[in-house]
PDB file of C-alpha atoms in Angstrom:
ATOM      1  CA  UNK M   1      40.568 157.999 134.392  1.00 47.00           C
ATOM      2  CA  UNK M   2      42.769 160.473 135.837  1.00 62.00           C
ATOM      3  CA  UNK M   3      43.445 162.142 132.269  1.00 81.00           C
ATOM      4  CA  UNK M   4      41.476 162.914 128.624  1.00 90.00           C
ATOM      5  CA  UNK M   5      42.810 159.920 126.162  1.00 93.00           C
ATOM      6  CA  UNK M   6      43.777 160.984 122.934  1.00 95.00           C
ATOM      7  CA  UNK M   7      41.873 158.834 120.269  1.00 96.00           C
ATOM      8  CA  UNK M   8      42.603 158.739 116.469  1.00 97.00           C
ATOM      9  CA  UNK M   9      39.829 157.159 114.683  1.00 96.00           C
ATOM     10  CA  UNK M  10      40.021 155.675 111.112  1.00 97.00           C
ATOM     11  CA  UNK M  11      37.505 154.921 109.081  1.00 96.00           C
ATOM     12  CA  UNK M  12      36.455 155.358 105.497  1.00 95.00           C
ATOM     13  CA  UNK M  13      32.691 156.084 106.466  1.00 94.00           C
ATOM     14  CA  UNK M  14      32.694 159.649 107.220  1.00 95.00           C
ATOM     15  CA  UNK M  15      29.111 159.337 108.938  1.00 94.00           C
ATOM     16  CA  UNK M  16      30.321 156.537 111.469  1.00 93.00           C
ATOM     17  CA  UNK M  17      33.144 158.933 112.157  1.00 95.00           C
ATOM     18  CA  UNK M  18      30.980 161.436 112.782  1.00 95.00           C
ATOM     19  CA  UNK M  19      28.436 159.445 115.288  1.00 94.00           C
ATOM     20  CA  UNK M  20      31.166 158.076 116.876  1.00 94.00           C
ATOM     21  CA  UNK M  21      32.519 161.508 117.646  1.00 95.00           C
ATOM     22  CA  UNK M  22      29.293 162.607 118.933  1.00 94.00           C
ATOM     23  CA  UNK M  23      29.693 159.582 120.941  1.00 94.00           C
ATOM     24  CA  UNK M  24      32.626 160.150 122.639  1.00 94.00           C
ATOM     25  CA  UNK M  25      32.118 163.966 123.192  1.00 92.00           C
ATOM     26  CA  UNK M  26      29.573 163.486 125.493  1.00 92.00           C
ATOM     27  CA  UNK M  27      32.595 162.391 127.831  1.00 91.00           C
ATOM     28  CA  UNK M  28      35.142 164.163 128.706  1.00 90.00           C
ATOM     29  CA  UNK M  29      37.888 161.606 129.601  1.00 90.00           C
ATOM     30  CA  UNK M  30      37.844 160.750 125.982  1.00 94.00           C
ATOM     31  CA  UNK M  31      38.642 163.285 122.974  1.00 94.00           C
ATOM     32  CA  UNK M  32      39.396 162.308 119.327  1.00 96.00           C
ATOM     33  CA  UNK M  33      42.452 164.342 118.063  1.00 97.00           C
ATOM     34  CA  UNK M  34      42.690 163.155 114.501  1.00 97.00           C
ATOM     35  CA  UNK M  35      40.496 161.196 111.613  1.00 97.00           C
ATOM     36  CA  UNK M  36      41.634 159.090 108.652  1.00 97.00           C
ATOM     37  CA  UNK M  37      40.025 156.912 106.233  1.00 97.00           C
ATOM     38  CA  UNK M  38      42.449 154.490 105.149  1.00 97.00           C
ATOM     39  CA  UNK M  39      45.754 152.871 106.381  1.00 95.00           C
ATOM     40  CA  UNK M  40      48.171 155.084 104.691  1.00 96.00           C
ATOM     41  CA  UNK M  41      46.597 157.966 106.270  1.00 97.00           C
ATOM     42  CA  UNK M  42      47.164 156.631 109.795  1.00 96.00           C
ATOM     43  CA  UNK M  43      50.661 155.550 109.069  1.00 95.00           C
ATOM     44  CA  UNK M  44      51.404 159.425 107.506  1.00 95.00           C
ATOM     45  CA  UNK M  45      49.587 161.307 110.986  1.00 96.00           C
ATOM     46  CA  UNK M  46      51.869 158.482 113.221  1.00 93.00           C
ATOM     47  CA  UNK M  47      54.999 158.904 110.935  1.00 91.00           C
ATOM     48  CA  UNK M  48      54.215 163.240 111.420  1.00 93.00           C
ATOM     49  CA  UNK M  49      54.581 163.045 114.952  1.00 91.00           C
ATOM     50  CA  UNK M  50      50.943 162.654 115.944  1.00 93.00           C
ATOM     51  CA  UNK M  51      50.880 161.395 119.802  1.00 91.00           C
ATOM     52  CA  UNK M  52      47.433 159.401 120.507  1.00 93.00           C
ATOM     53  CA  UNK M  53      46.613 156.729 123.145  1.00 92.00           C
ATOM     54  CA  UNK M  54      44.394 154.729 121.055  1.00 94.00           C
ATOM     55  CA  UNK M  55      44.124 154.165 117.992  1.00 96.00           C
ATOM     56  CA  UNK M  56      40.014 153.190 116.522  1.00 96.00           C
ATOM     57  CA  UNK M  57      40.862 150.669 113.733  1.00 96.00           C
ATOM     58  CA  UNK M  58      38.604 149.633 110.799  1.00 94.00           C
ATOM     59  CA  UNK M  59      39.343 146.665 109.319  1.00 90.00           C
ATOM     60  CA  UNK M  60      37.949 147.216 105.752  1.00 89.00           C
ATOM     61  CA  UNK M  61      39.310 150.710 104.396  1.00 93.00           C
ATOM     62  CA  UNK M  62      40.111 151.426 100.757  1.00 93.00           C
ATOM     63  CA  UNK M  63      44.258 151.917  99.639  1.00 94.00           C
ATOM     64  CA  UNK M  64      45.069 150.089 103.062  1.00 94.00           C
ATOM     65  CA  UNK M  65      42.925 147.911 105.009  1.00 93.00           C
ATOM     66  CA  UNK M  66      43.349 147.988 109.031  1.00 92.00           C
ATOM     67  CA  UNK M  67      45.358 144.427 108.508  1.00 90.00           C
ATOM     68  CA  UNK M  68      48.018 146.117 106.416  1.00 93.00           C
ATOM     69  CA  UNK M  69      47.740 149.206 108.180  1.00 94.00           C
ATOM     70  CA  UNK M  70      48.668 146.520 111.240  1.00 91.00           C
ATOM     71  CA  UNK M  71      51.469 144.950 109.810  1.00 90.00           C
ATOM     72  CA  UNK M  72      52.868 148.741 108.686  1.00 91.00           C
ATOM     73  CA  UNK M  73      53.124 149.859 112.241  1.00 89.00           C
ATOM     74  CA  UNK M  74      54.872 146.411 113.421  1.00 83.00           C
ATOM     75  CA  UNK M  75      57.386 147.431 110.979  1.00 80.00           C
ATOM     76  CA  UNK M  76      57.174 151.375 111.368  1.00 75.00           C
ATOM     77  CA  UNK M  77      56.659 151.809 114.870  1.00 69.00           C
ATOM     78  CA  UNK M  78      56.623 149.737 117.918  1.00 65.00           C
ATOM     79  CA  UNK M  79      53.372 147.941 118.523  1.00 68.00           C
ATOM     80  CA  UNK M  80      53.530 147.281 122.086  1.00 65.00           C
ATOM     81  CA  UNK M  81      53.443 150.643 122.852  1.00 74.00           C
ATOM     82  CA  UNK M  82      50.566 151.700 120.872  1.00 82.00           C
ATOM     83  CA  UNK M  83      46.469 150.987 122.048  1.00 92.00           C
ATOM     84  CA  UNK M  84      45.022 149.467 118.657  1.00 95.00           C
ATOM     85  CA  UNK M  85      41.113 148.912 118.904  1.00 95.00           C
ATOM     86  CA  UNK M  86      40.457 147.098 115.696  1.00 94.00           C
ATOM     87  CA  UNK M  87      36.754 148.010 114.838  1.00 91.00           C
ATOM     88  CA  UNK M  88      34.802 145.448 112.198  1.00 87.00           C
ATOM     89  CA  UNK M  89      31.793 143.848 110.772  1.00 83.00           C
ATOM     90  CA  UNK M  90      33.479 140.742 110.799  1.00 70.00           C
ATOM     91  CA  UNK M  91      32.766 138.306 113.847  1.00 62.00           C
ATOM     92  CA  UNK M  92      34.990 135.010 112.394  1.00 62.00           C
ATOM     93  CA  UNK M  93      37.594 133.762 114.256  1.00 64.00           C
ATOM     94  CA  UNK M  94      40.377 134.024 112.210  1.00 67.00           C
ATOM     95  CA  UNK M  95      40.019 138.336 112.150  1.00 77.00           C
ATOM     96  CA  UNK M  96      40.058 138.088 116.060  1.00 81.00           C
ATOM     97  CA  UNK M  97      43.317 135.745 115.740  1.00 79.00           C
ATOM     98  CA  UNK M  98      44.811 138.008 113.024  1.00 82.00           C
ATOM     99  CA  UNK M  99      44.638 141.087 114.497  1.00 86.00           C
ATOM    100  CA  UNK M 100      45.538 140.143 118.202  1.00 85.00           C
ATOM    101  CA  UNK M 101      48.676 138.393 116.223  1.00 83.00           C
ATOM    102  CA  UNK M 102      49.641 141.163 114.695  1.00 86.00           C
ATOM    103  CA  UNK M 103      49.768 143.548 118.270  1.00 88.00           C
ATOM    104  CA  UNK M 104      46.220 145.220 118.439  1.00 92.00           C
ATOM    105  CA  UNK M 105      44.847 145.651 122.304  1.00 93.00           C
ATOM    106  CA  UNK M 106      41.655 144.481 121.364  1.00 92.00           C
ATOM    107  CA  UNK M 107      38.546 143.621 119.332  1.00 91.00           C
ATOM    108  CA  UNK M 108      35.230 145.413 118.624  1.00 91.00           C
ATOM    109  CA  UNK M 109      32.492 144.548 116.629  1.00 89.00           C
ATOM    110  CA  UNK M 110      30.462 147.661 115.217  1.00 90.00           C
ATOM    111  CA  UNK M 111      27.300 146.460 116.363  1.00 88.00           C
ATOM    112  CA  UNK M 112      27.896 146.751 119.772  1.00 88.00           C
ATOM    113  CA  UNK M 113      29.962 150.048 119.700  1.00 88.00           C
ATOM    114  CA  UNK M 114      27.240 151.561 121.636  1.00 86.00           C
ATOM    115  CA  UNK M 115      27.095 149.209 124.693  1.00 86.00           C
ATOM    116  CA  UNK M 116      30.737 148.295 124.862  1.00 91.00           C
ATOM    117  CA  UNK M 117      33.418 150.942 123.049  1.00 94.00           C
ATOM    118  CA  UNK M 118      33.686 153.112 126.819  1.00 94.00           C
ATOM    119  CA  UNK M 119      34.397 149.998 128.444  1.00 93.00           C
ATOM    120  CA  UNK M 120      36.697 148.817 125.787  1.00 94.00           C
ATOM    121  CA  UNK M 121      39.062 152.103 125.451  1.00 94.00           C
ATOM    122  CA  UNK M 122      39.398 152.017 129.711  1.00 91.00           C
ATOM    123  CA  UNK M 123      40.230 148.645 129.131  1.00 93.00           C
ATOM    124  CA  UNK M 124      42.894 149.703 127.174  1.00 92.00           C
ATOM    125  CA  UNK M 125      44.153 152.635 128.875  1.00 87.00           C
ATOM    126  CA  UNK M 126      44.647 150.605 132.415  1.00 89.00           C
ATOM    127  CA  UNK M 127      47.166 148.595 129.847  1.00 88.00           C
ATOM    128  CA  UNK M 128      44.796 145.550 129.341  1.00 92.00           C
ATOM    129  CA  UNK M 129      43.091 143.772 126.431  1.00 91.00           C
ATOM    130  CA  UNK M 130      39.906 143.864 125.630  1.00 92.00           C
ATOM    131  CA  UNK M 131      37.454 141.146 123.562  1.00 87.00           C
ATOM    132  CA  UNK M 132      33.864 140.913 123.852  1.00 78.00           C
ATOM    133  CA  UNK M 133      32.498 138.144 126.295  1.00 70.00           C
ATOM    134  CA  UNK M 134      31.386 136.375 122.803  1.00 71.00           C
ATOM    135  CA  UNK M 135      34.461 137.092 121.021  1.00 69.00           C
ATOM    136  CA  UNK M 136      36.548 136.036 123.748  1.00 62.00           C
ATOM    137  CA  UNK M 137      34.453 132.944 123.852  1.00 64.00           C
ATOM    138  CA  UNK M 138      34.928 132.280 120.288  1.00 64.00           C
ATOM    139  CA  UNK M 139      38.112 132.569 120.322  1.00 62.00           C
ATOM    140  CA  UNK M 140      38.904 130.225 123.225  1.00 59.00           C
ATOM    141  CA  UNK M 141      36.832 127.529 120.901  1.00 61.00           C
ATOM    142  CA  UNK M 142      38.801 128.235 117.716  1.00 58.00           C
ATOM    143  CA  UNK M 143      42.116 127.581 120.413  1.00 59.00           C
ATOM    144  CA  UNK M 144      40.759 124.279 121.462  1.00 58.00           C
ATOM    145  CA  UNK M 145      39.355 122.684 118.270  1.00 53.00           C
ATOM    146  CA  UNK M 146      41.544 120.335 116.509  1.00 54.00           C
ATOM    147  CA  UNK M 147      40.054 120.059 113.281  1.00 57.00           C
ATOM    148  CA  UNK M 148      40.621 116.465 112.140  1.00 56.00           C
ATOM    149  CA  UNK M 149      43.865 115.328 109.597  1.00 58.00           C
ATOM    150  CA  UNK M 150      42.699 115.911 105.756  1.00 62.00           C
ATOM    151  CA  UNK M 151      43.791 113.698 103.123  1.00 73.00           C
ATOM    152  CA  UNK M 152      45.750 114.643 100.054  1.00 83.00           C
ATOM    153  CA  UNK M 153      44.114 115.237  96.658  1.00 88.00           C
ATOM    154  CA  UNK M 154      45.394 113.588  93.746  1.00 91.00           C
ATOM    155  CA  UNK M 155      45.949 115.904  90.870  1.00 90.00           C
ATOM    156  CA  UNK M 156      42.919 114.613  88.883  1.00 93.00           C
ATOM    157  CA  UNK M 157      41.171 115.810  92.034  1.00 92.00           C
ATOM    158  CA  UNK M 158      43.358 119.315  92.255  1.00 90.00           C
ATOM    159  CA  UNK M 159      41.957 119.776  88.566  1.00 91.00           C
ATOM    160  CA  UNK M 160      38.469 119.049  89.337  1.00 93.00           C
ATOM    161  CA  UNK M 161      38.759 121.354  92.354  1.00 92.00           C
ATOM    162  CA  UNK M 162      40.206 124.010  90.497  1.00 89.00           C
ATOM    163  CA  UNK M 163      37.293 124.264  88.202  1.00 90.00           C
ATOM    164  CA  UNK M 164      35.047 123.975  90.752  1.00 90.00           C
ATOM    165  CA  UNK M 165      36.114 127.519  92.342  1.00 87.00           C
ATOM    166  CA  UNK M 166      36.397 128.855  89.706  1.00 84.00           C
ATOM    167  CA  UNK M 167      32.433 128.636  89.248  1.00 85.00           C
ATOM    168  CA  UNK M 168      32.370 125.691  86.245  1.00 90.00           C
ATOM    169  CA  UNK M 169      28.986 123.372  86.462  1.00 92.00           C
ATOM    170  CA  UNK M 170      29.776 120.135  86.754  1.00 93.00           C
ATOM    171  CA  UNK M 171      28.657 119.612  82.939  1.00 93.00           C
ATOM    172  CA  UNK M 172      31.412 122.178  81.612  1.00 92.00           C
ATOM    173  CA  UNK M 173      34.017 120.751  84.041  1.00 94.00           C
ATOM    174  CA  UNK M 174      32.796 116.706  82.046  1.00 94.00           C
ATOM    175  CA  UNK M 175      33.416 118.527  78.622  1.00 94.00           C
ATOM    176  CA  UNK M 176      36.557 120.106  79.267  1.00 92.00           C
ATOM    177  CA  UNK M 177      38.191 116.654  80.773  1.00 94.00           C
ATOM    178  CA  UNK M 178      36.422 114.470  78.632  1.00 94.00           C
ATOM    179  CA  UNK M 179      34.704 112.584  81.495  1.00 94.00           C
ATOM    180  CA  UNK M 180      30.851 111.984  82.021  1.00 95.00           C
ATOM    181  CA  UNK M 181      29.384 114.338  84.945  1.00 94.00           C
ATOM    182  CA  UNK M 182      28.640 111.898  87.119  1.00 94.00           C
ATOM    183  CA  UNK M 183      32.136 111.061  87.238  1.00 95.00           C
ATOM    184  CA  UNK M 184      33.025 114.534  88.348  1.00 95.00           C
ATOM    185  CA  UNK M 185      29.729 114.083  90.661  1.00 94.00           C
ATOM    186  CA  UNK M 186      31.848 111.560  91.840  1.00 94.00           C
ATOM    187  CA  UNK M 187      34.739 113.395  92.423  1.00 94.00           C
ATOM    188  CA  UNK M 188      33.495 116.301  93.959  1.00 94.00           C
ATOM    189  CA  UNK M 189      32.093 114.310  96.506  1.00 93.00           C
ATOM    190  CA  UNK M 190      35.482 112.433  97.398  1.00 93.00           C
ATOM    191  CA  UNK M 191      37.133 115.625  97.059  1.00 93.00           C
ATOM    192  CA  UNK M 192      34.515 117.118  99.744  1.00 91.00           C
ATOM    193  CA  UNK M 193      34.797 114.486 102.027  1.00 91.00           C
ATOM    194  CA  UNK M 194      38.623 114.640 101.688  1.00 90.00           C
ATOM    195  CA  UNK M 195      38.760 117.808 103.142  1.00 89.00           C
ATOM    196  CA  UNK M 196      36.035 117.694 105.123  1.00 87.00           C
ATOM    197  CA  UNK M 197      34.456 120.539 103.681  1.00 88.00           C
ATOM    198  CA  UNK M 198      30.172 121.068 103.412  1.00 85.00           C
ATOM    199  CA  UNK M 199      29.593 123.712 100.867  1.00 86.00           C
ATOM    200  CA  UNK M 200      31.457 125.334  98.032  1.00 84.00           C
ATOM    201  CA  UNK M 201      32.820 128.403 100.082  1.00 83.00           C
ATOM    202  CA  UNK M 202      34.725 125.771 102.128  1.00 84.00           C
ATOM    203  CA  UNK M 203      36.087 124.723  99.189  1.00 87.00           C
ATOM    204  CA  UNK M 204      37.191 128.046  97.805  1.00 83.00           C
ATOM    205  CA  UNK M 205      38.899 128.448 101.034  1.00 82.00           C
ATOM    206  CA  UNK M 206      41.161 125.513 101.019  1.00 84.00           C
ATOM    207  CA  UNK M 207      42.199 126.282  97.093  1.00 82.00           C
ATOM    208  CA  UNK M 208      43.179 129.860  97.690  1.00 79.00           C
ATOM    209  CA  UNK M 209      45.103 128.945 101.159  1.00 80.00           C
ATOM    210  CA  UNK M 210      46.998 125.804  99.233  1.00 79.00           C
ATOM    211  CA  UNK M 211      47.707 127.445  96.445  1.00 75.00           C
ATOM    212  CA  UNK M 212      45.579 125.273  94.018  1.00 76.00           C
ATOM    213  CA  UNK M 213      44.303 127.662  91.642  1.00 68.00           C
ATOM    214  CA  UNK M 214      47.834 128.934  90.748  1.00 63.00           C
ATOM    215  CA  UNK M 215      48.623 125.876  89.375  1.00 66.00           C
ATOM    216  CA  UNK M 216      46.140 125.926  86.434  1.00 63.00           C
TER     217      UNK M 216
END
C-alpha cells in the first residue's frame, strides 16, 4: 500500500475502539483519524469535512444504528465513493444482503477481526469488496434458495397468529375467542404449516414483515 489509509471507526464500545486502535497502530499503512459511537456522529464528522478512506461500521449503535447511519449517507453523500466496512455480531443473511444493498464495501464479523480486518481494509483500498469465505458462502446460498410459495391465512388464522406473537398461551388465546384450545392447537398447526414456519420466532417474523399485528 503505497500510502497510510485514513480510517474512521464507529462504535459505541469505547474498549473495542480502543483494541482495535492498538490493532491497527502496530501498522503503519493504516491510521485511524477519527472515533464515533453512533450514526449521527459519523454523519456530523462526514458532513464537517472529515476526509477518510474507510469507514469501520457497527451495526448496533445507540441514536443511529450502522443501517440508518447507511441509508443517511446514500442520501447525504455519495456511497460509491466512500469504503464502508460494516462491523457486527450478526452472521444472518439478511444483514450481509442489507448492508451490501445499501452501498457498504464489505462485511466483517467481530469475531474474526483479528485474523481478517488487514486483509479486509486492503481489500477495500485496491477498490474491491470484501466478505468472509463463510459469509460469502452464505450469501451465495441465501441467492439460490427459493423458499417454497406460502399459502394465505384466513383472518380467523391472522387473529390466532396475532395472539400468538404477542406471547398469549394457547388457553388465553381459547378464552378470548370463545373456542376450546385444542381448536387453536389446531390452528396453530395449520397456520405453521401454512407458512412453513418451525418455531415461534419464525412466526414473529412473518407477522411483523406482513403487517399482521397492526391490524389488531
Amino acid at each position: 500500500m503505497s500510502r497510510t489509509l485514513k480510517i474512521l471507526l464507529a462504535d459505541d464500545h469505547s474498549i473495542l475502539r480502543t483494541g482495535l486502535k492498538l490493532l491497527l497502530s502496530t501498522r503503519k499503512d493504516f491510521k485511524v483519524v477519527a472515533e464515533a459511537s453512533n450514526g449521527k456522529e459519523v454523519l456530523s464528522l462526514l458532513d464537517d469535512g472529515l476526509e477518510v478512506d474507510v469507514i469501520l461500521l457497527d451495526l448496533s449503535m445507540p441514536i443511529m444504528s450502522g443501517l440508518d447511519c447507511l441509508r443517511e449517507l446514500n442520501k447525504r453523500h455519495s456511497i460509491s465513493s466512500i469504503n464502508v466496512l460494516v462491523l457486527t455480531m450478526h452472521n444472518e443473511q439478511q444483514y450481509i444482503k442489507e448492508v451490501m444493498l445499501l452501498g457498504a464495501k464489505g462485511y466483517l464479523r467481530k469475531d474474526t477481526l483479528d485474523t481478517e480486518l488487514f486483509k479486509a481494509l486492503r481489500t477495500l483500498a485496491e477498490g474491491r469488496r470484501y466478505l468472509a469465505e463463510n459469509d460469502a458462502n452464505s450469501l451465495l446460498d441465501s441467492l439460490m434458495y427459493i423458499p417454497p410459495k406460502k399459502e394465505s391465512l384466513s383472518s380467523r388464522e391472522e387473529e390466532v397468529l396475532n395472539y400468538i406473537v404477542r406471547g398469549y398461551s394457547l388457553s388465553d388465546i381459547a378464552q378470548k375467542l370463545c373456542l376450546s384450545v385444542k381448536t387453536i392447537s389446531t390452528y396453530k398447526t395449520r397456520i405453521m404449516t401454512k407458512l412453513n414456519c418451525k418455531q415461534n420466532s419464525d412466526l414473529v417474523n412473518y407477522a411483523l414483515k406482513n403487517n399482521i399485528l397492526d391490524k389488531y
